[in-house]
PDB file of C-alpha atoms in Angstrom:
ATOM      1  CA  ALA A  18       0.000   0.000   0.000  1.00 68.00           C
ATOM      2  CA  GLN A  19       1.112   3.508  -0.694  1.00 73.00           C
ATOM      3  CA  SER A  20       1.755   6.018   2.054  1.00 87.00           C
ATOM      4  CA  VAL A  21       3.056   9.564   2.280  1.00 92.00           C
ATOM      5  CA  THR A  22       5.063  10.980   5.163  1.00 94.00           C
ATOM      6  CA  GLN A  23       5.630  14.648   5.804  1.00 95.00           C
ATOM      7  CA  LEU A  24       8.243  14.756   8.499  1.00 90.00           C
ATOM      8  CA  ASP A  25       7.480  18.212   9.839  1.00 93.00           C
ATOM      9  CA  SER A  26       3.994  19.137  10.953  1.00 93.00           C
ATOM     10  CA  GLN A  27       4.932  22.794  11.495  1.00 95.00           C
ATOM     11  CA  VAL A  28       7.724  24.864   9.974  1.00 97.00           C
ATOM     12  CA  PRO A  29       8.276  28.451  11.135  1.00 97.00           C
ATOM     13  CA  VAL A  30      10.645  30.498   8.986  1.00 97.00           C
ATOM     14  CA  PHE A  31      11.586  34.155   8.765  1.00 97.00           C
ATOM     15  CA  GLU A  32      10.579  36.186   5.748  1.00 97.00           C
ATOM     16  CA  GLU A  33      13.118  36.063   2.888  1.00 96.00           C
ATOM     17  CA  ALA A  34      14.779  32.950   4.333  1.00 97.00           C
ATOM     18  CA  PRO A  35      14.890  29.686   2.358  1.00 97.00           C
ATOM     19  CA  VAL A  36      12.620  26.797   3.247  1.00 97.00           C
ATOM     20  CA  GLU A  37      12.456  23.068   2.567  1.00 97.00           C
ATOM     21  CA  LEU A  38       9.361  20.995   3.277  1.00 98.00           C
ATOM     22  CA  ARG A  39      10.091  17.299   3.346  1.00 97.00           C
ATOM     23  CA  CYS A  40       8.055  14.508   1.801  1.00 97.00           C
ATOM     24  CA  ASN A  41       8.758  10.803   1.594  1.00 96.00           C
ATOM     25  CA  TYR A  42       6.545   8.175   0.040  1.00 93.00           C
ATOM     26  CA  SER A  43       6.386   4.411  -0.107  1.00 89.00           C
ATOM     27  CA  SER A  44       5.270   2.598  -3.216  1.00 79.00           C
ATOM     28  CA  SER A  45       6.314  -0.543  -5.044  1.00 72.00           C
ATOM     29  CA  VAL A  46       5.363   0.886  -8.432  1.00 77.00           C
ATOM     30  CA  SER A  47       5.966   4.059 -10.383  1.00 79.00           C
ATOM     31  CA  VAL A  48       3.983   7.021  -9.164  1.00 85.00           C
ATOM     32  CA  TYR A  49       3.070  10.566  -9.949  1.00 89.00           C
ATOM     33  CA  LEU A  50       3.940  13.077  -7.230  1.00 92.00           C
ATOM     34  CA  PHE A  51       2.216  16.336  -6.335  1.00 94.00           C
ATOM     35  CA  TRP A  52       2.474  19.270  -3.974  1.00 96.00           C
ATOM     36  CA  TYR A  53      -0.705  21.156  -3.137  1.00 96.00           C
ATOM     37  CA  VAL A  54      -1.074  24.349  -1.117  1.00 96.00           C
ATOM     38  CA  GLN A  55      -4.047  25.376   1.000  1.00 95.00           C
ATOM     39  CA  TYR A  56      -4.282  29.018   2.000  1.00 93.00           C
ATOM     40  CA  PRO A  57      -6.386  29.868   5.065  1.00 88.00           C
ATOM     41  CA  ASN A  58     -10.077  29.161   4.539  1.00 83.00           C
ATOM     42  CA  GLN A  59      -9.591  27.933   0.989  1.00 87.00           C
ATOM     43  CA  GLY A  60      -9.496  24.640  -0.878  1.00 89.00           C
ATOM     44  CA  LEU A  61      -6.313  23.044  -2.182  1.00 92.00           C
ATOM     45  CA  GLN A  62      -4.573  24.196  -5.327  1.00 92.00           C
ATOM     46  CA  LEU A  63      -1.768  22.536  -7.232  1.00 92.00           C
ATOM     47  CA  LEU A  64       1.742  23.927  -6.730  1.00 95.00           C
ATOM     48  CA  LEU A  65       3.622  21.485  -8.930  1.00 94.00           C
ATOM     49  CA  LYS A  66       3.740  17.883 -10.064  1.00 92.00           C
ATOM     50  CA  TYR A  67       6.249  15.285 -11.170  1.00 92.00           C
ATOM     51  CA  LEU A  68       5.141  12.937 -13.910  1.00 87.00           C
ATOM     52  CA  SER A  69       8.360  11.868 -15.632  1.00 85.00           C
ATOM     53  CA  GLY A  70      11.538  13.302 -17.102  1.00 87.00           C
ATOM     54  CA  SER A  71      13.605  15.901 -15.285  1.00 88.00           C
ATOM     55  CA  THR A  72      13.740  15.252 -11.581  1.00 90.00           C
ATOM     56  CA  LEU A  73      13.679  18.985 -10.781  1.00 95.00           C
ATOM     57  CA  VAL A  74      10.202  20.373 -11.147  1.00 95.00           C
ATOM     58  CA  LYS A  75       9.329  24.047 -11.017  1.00 95.00           C
ATOM     59  CA  GLY A  76       5.938  25.253  -9.899  1.00 93.00           C
ATOM     60  CA  ILE A  77       4.018  28.402  -9.208  1.00 92.00           C
ATOM     61  CA  ASN A  78       5.043  31.170  -6.805  1.00 92.00           C
ATOM     62  CA  GLY A  79       8.757  30.322  -7.035  1.00 95.00           C
ATOM     63  CA  PHE A  80       8.506  26.839  -5.547  1.00 97.00           C
ATOM     64  CA  GLU A  81      10.401  23.839  -6.865  1.00 97.00           C
ATOM     65  CA  ALA A  82      10.702  20.197  -5.881  1.00 97.00           C
ATOM     66  CA  GLU A  83      13.185  17.442  -6.596  1.00 95.00           C
ATOM     67  CA  PHE A  84      12.237  13.826  -7.142  1.00 94.00           C
ATOM     68  CA  ASN A  85      14.741  11.374  -5.703  1.00 93.00           C
ATOM     69  CA  LYS A  86      13.810   7.842  -6.631  1.00 89.00           C
ATOM     70  CA  SER A  87      16.505   6.118  -4.562  1.00 90.00           C
ATOM     71  CA  GLN A  88      15.391   7.954  -1.427  1.00 91.00           C
ATOM     72  CA  THR A  89      11.705   7.950  -2.395  1.00 92.00           C
ATOM     73  CA  SER A  90      11.534  11.630  -1.604  1.00 94.00           C
ATOM     74  CA  PHE A  91       9.948  14.681  -3.170  1.00 96.00           C
ATOM     75  CA  HIS A  92      11.027  17.671  -1.080  1.00 97.00           C
ATOM     76  CA  LEU A  93       9.631  21.130  -1.750  1.00 98.00           C
ATOM     77  CA  ARG A  94      11.902  24.188  -1.682  1.00 97.00           C
ATOM     78  CA  LYS A  95      11.766  27.924  -2.046  1.00 97.00           C
ATOM     79  CA  PRO A  96      14.893  30.109  -1.873  1.00 97.00           C
ATOM     80  CA  SER A  97      13.152  33.124  -0.299  1.00 97.00           C
ATOM     81  CA  VAL A  98       9.737  32.992   1.322  1.00 97.00           C
ATOM     82  CA  HIS A  99       7.155  35.746   1.628  1.00 96.00           C
ATOM     83  CA  ILE A 100       4.467  36.374   4.193  1.00 96.00           C
ATOM     84  CA  SER A 101       1.922  35.293   1.590  1.00 95.00           C
ATOM     85  CA  ASP A 102       3.437  31.784   1.561  1.00 97.00           C
ATOM     86  CA  THR A 103       1.958  31.110   4.990  1.00 97.00           C
ATOM     87  CA  ALA A 104      -0.285  28.115   4.327  1.00 97.00           C
ATOM     88  CA  GLU A 105      -0.700  24.364   4.699  1.00 96.00           C
ATOM     89  CA  TYR A 106       1.258  22.271   2.212  1.00 97.00           C
ATOM     90  CA  PHE A 107       0.301  18.742   1.223  1.00 96.00           C
ATOM     91  CA  CYS A 108       2.413  16.189  -0.570  1.00 95.00           C
ATOM     92  CA  ALA A 109       0.461  13.599  -2.556  1.00 93.00           C
ATOM     93  CA  VAL A 110       1.158  10.480  -4.604  1.00 91.00           C
ATOM     94  CA  ARG A 111      -0.808   8.578  -7.193  1.00 86.00           C
ATOM     95  CA  LYS A 112      -0.110   5.385  -9.060  1.00 78.00           C
ATOM     96  CA  THR A 113       0.272   5.962 -12.759  1.00 66.00           C
ATOM     97  CA  SER A 114      -2.451   3.485 -13.532  1.00 57.00           C
ATOM     98  CA  TYR A 115      -5.008   4.446 -10.919  1.00 57.00           C
ATOM     99  CA  ASP A 116      -6.641   7.723 -10.090  1.00 62.00           C
ATOM    100  CA  LYS A 117      -6.832   7.466  -6.313  1.00 77.00           C
ATOM    101  CA  VAL A 118      -4.568  10.053  -4.674  1.00 86.00           C
ATOM    102  CA  ILE A 119      -2.938   9.511  -1.295  1.00 88.00           C
ATOM    103  CA  PHE A 120      -2.261  12.701   0.666  1.00 91.00           C
ATOM    104  CA  GLY A 121       0.276  13.270   3.386  1.00 92.00           C
ATOM    105  CA  PRO A 122      -0.774  14.772   6.731  1.00 92.00           C
ATOM    106  CA  GLY A 123       0.338  18.259   5.722  1.00 94.00           C
ATOM    107  CA  THR A 124       2.979  20.764   6.839  1.00 96.00           C
ATOM    108  CA  SER A 125       1.948  24.128   8.208  1.00 96.00           C
ATOM    109  CA  LEU A 126       4.357  26.809   6.999  1.00 97.00           C
ATOM    110  CA  SER A 127       4.377  30.013   9.025  1.00 97.00           C
ATOM    111  CA  VAL A 128       6.384  32.912   7.661  1.00 97.00           C
ATOM    112  CA  ILE A 129       7.482  35.332  10.354  1.00 96.00           C
ATOM    113  CA  PRO A 130       7.988  38.997   9.433  1.00 94.00           C
TER     114      PRO A 130
ATOM    115  CA  ASP B   6     -10.370  27.891 -15.390  1.00 66.00           C
ATOM    116  CA  VAL B   7     -11.874  24.925 -13.644  1.00 64.00           C
ATOM    117  CA  LYS B   8     -14.345  25.877 -11.020  1.00 89.00           C
ATOM    118  CA  VAL B   9     -15.557  23.614  -8.247  1.00 94.00           C
ATOM    119  CA  THR B  10     -18.176  25.074  -5.952  1.00 95.00           C
ATOM    120  CA  GLN B  11     -19.576  23.777  -2.700  1.00 95.00           C
ATOM    121  CA  SER B  12     -23.010  24.764  -1.483  1.00 90.00           C
ATOM    122  CA  SER B  13     -21.994  26.017   1.934  1.00 91.00           C
ATOM    123  CA  ARG B  14     -18.800  27.313   3.505  1.00 92.00           C
ATOM    124  CA  TYR B  15     -20.003  26.741   7.064  1.00 95.00           C
ATOM    125  CA  LEU B  16     -22.703  24.499   8.476  1.00 96.00           C
ATOM    126  CA  VAL B  17     -23.896  23.849  12.007  1.00 97.00           C
ATOM    127  CA  LYS B  18     -26.080  20.784  12.542  1.00 96.00           C
ATOM    128  CA  ARG B  19     -27.370  18.783  15.487  1.00 97.00           C
ATOM    129  CA  THR B  20     -26.637  15.154  16.234  1.00 97.00           C
ATOM    130  CA  GLY B  21     -28.994  12.871  14.344  1.00 97.00           C
ATOM    131  CA  GLU B  22     -29.837  15.347  11.587  1.00 97.00           C
ATOM    132  CA  LYS B  23     -29.555  14.364   7.932  1.00 97.00           C
ATOM    133  CA  VAL B  24     -26.993  16.567   6.218  1.00 97.00           C
ATOM    134  CA  PHE B  25     -26.496  17.219   2.516  1.00 97.00           C
ATOM    135  CA  LEU B  26     -23.278  18.671   1.115  1.00 97.00           C
ATOM    136  CA  GLU B  27     -23.436  19.649  -2.519  1.00 97.00           C
ATOM    137  CA  CYS B  28     -20.592  19.987  -5.003  1.00 97.00           C
ATOM    138  CA  VAL B  29     -20.771  21.262  -8.576  1.00 97.00           C
ATOM    139  CA  GLN B  30     -18.009  21.428 -11.201  1.00 95.00           C
ATOM    140  CA  ASP B  31     -18.164  23.216 -14.518  1.00 93.00           C
ATOM    141  CA  MET B  32     -15.431  21.474 -16.533  1.00 87.00           C
ATOM    142  CA  ASP B  33     -17.262  18.335 -17.621  1.00 89.00           C
ATOM    143  CA  HIS B  34     -14.977  16.179 -15.468  1.00 89.00           C
ATOM    144  CA  GLU B  35     -15.848  12.517 -15.200  1.00 89.00           C
ATOM    145  CA  ASN B  36     -14.255  11.980 -11.783  1.00 89.00           C
ATOM    146  CA  MET B  37     -15.463  13.543  -8.577  1.00 92.00           C
ATOM    147  CA  PHE B  38     -14.288  13.008  -5.013  1.00 94.00           C
ATOM    148  CA  TRP B  39     -15.261  13.763  -1.435  1.00 97.00           C
ATOM    149  CA  TYR B  40     -12.569  14.096   1.222  1.00 96.00           C
ATOM    150  CA  ARG B  41     -12.595  15.053   4.846  1.00 96.00           C
ATOM    151  CA  GLN B  42      -9.702  17.015   6.280  1.00 94.00           C
ATOM    152  CA  ASP B  43      -8.697  16.787   9.925  1.00 92.00           C
ATOM    153  CA  PRO B  44      -5.636  18.275  11.651  1.00 86.00           C
ATOM    154  CA  GLY B  45      -2.675  15.920  11.571  1.00 83.00           C
ATOM    155  CA  LEU B  46      -4.466  13.433   9.336  1.00 87.00           C
ATOM    156  CA  GLY B  47      -4.406  15.265   6.033  1.00 88.00           C
ATOM    157  CA  LEU B  48      -7.117  14.442   3.513  1.00 92.00           C
ATOM    158  CA  ARG B  49      -8.922  11.148   3.669  1.00 93.00           C
ATOM    159  CA  LEU B  50     -11.050   9.887   0.810  1.00 94.00           C
ATOM    160  CA  ILE B  51     -14.684   9.203   1.708  1.00 96.00           C
ATOM    161  CA  TYR B  52     -16.251   8.344  -1.651  1.00 95.00           C
ATOM    162  CA  PHE B  53     -15.529   8.895  -5.307  1.00 92.00           C
ATOM    163  CA  SER B  54     -17.354   8.590  -8.594  1.00 93.00           C
ATOM    164  CA  TYR B  55     -16.077   7.872 -12.086  1.00 88.00           C
ATOM    165  CA  ASP B  56     -19.350   8.473 -13.861  1.00 88.00           C
ATOM    166  CA  VAL B  57     -22.976   9.390 -13.433  1.00 92.00           C
ATOM    167  CA  LYS B  58     -24.796   7.034 -11.060  1.00 88.00           C
ATOM    168  CA  MET B  59     -21.518   5.340 -10.270  1.00 89.00           C
ATOM    169  CA  LYS B  60     -19.874   5.448  -6.829  1.00 92.00           C
ATOM    170  CA  GLU B  61     -17.077   3.703  -5.037  1.00 92.00           C
ATOM    171  CA  LYS B  62     -16.077   3.664  -1.397  1.00 93.00           C
ATOM    172  CA  GLY B  63     -12.924   5.397  -0.369  1.00 92.00           C
ATOM    173  CA  ASP B  64     -10.960   4.836   2.803  1.00 90.00           C
ATOM    174  CA  ILE B  65     -13.540   6.058   5.344  1.00 95.00           C
ATOM    175  CA  PRO B  66     -17.071   5.596   3.935  1.00 96.00           C
ATOM    176  CA  GLU B  67     -18.776   4.624   7.204  1.00 96.00           C
ATOM    177  CA  GLY B  68     -21.577   7.000   8.126  1.00 96.00           C
ATOM    178  CA  TYR B  69     -21.684   8.587   4.677  1.00 97.00           C
ATOM    179  CA  SER B  70     -23.401   8.029   1.358  1.00 97.00           C
ATOM    180  CA  VAL B  71     -23.225   9.837  -1.975  1.00 97.00           C
ATOM    181  CA  SER B  72     -25.340  10.603  -5.001  1.00 96.00           C
ATOM    182  CA  ARG B  73     -24.331  11.418  -8.566  1.00 96.00           C
ATOM    183  CA  GLU B  74     -27.434  11.920 -10.679  1.00 94.00           C
ATOM    184  CA  LYS B  75     -25.808  14.428 -13.043  1.00 95.00           C
ATOM    185  CA  LYS B  76     -22.250  14.598 -14.290  1.00 94.00           C
ATOM    186  CA  GLU B  77     -21.557  18.008 -12.809  1.00 95.00           C
ATOM    187  CA  ARG B  78     -22.989  17.373  -9.346  1.00 97.00           C
ATOM    188  CA  PHE B  79     -21.774  15.090  -6.560  1.00 97.00           C
ATOM    189  CA  SER B  80     -23.576  15.094  -3.225  1.00 97.00           C
ATOM    190  CA  LEU B  81     -22.331  13.823   0.113  1.00 97.00           C
ATOM    191  CA  ILE B  82     -24.974  12.708   2.595  1.00 97.00           C
ATOM    192  CA  LEU B  83     -24.619  12.199   6.316  1.00 97.00           C
ATOM    193  CA  GLU B  84     -27.620  10.028   7.117  1.00 94.00           C
ATOM    194  CA  SER B  85     -27.517  10.757  10.846  1.00 96.00           C
ATOM    195  CA  ALA B  86     -24.867  13.288  11.779  1.00 97.00           C
ATOM    196  CA  SER B  87     -22.629  12.553  14.746  1.00 97.00           C
ATOM    197  CA  THR B  88     -20.146  14.745  16.595  1.00 97.00           C
ATOM    198  CA  ASN B  89     -17.203  12.776  15.199  1.00 96.00           C
ATOM    199  CA  GLN B  90     -18.226  13.966  11.740  1.00 97.00           C
ATOM    200  CA  THR B  91     -17.322  17.532  12.657  1.00 97.00           C
ATOM    201  CA  SER B  92     -14.680  18.309  10.058  1.00 96.00           C
ATOM    202  CA  MET B  93     -13.741  20.163   6.908  1.00 95.00           C
ATOM    203  CA  TYR B  94     -15.186  18.530   3.796  1.00 97.00           C
ATOM    204  CA  LEU B  95     -13.515  19.039   0.442  1.00 96.00           C
ATOM    205  CA  CYS B  96     -14.873  18.158  -2.965  1.00 96.00           C
ATOM    206  CA  ALA B  97     -12.604  17.651  -5.980  1.00 94.00           C
ATOM    207  CA  SER B  98     -12.921  16.750  -9.646  1.00 91.00           C
ATOM    208  CA  SER B  99     -10.585  15.516 -12.360  1.00 87.00           C
ATOM    209  CA  SER B 100     -10.585  14.061 -15.847  1.00 82.00           C
ATOM    210  CA  PRO B 101      -9.306  10.534 -16.527  1.00 71.00           C
ATOM    211  CA  LYS B 102      -8.488  11.372 -20.134  1.00 68.00           C
ATOM    212  CA  LYS B 103      -4.961  12.027 -18.951  1.00 58.00           C
ATOM    213  CA  THR B 104      -3.753   9.837 -16.110  1.00 52.00           C
ATOM    214  CA  SER B 105      -1.608  12.722 -14.950  1.00 57.00           C
ATOM    215  CA  GLU B 106      -4.570  15.056 -14.630  1.00 66.00           C
ATOM    216  CA  THR B 107      -4.604  16.864 -11.341  1.00 80.00           C
ATOM    217  CA  GLN B 108      -7.555  17.189  -9.023  1.00 87.00           C
ATOM    218  CA  TYR B 109      -9.288  20.545  -8.696  1.00 90.00           C
ATOM    219  CA  PHE B 110     -10.704  21.376  -5.315  1.00 93.00           C
ATOM    220  CA  GLY B 111     -13.623  23.373  -4.052  1.00 94.00           C
ATOM    221  CA  PRO B 112     -13.235  25.866  -1.166  1.00 93.00           C
ATOM    222  CA  GLY B 113     -14.465  23.372   1.421  1.00 94.00           C
ATOM    223  CA  THR B 114     -17.387  23.139   3.829  1.00 96.00           C
ATOM    224  CA  ARG B 115     -16.629  23.383   7.524  1.00 95.00           C
ATOM    225  CA  LEU B 116     -19.229  21.285   9.338  1.00 97.00           C
ATOM    226  CA  LEU B 117     -19.859  21.470  13.057  1.00 97.00           C
ATOM    227  CA  VAL B 118     -22.116  18.812  14.583  1.00 97.00           C
ATOM    228  CA  LEU B 119     -23.388  19.677  18.034  1.00 96.00           C
TER     229      LEU B 119
END
């Protein structure tokens, strides 16, 4: 069975500092990987996704993530965060042949001015 | 842009009441999903539907049912609400035409059962 682990439930970071949100997954087959963001009182929206090809994926709002197959990780990074990045971030995985998505428990990013 | 709307942003219901949560999408997506979101647990799939009048159980279907009479509308029903169903409920839709297609989410309904 697939599972997704987000190692940090809360990450406080100062404005303009870099941030990395960690995600590890377990799966015996190839998967698609996603990062979603949820701003306060809103639904989830897609930040970026890895389907195939280059292991470095760039998304919206300056975020990027790197797929590491040997470590089964898909960590999210941003070199300089803004106050507006304060949100909940969810890592998700889906088998390539099946549409059910498994979400991680989420990481709450708080950007401190 | 894809738009997924949910009938209510906030709901307060009493234990034992029948509760209907409505979701409508405007992109002709075949797939629709209902999740509940709880702190520390992320999103958990309740039910999903791949087509009109079709439904499949997700990971936590107990205490819930769904209805999909039209392609654009997917309803979640709590037959007899209980306090442990207090949660945020999120609806999503996607198209299976591309297996990589992402899910598009509604704004969520925060349900409080007293």
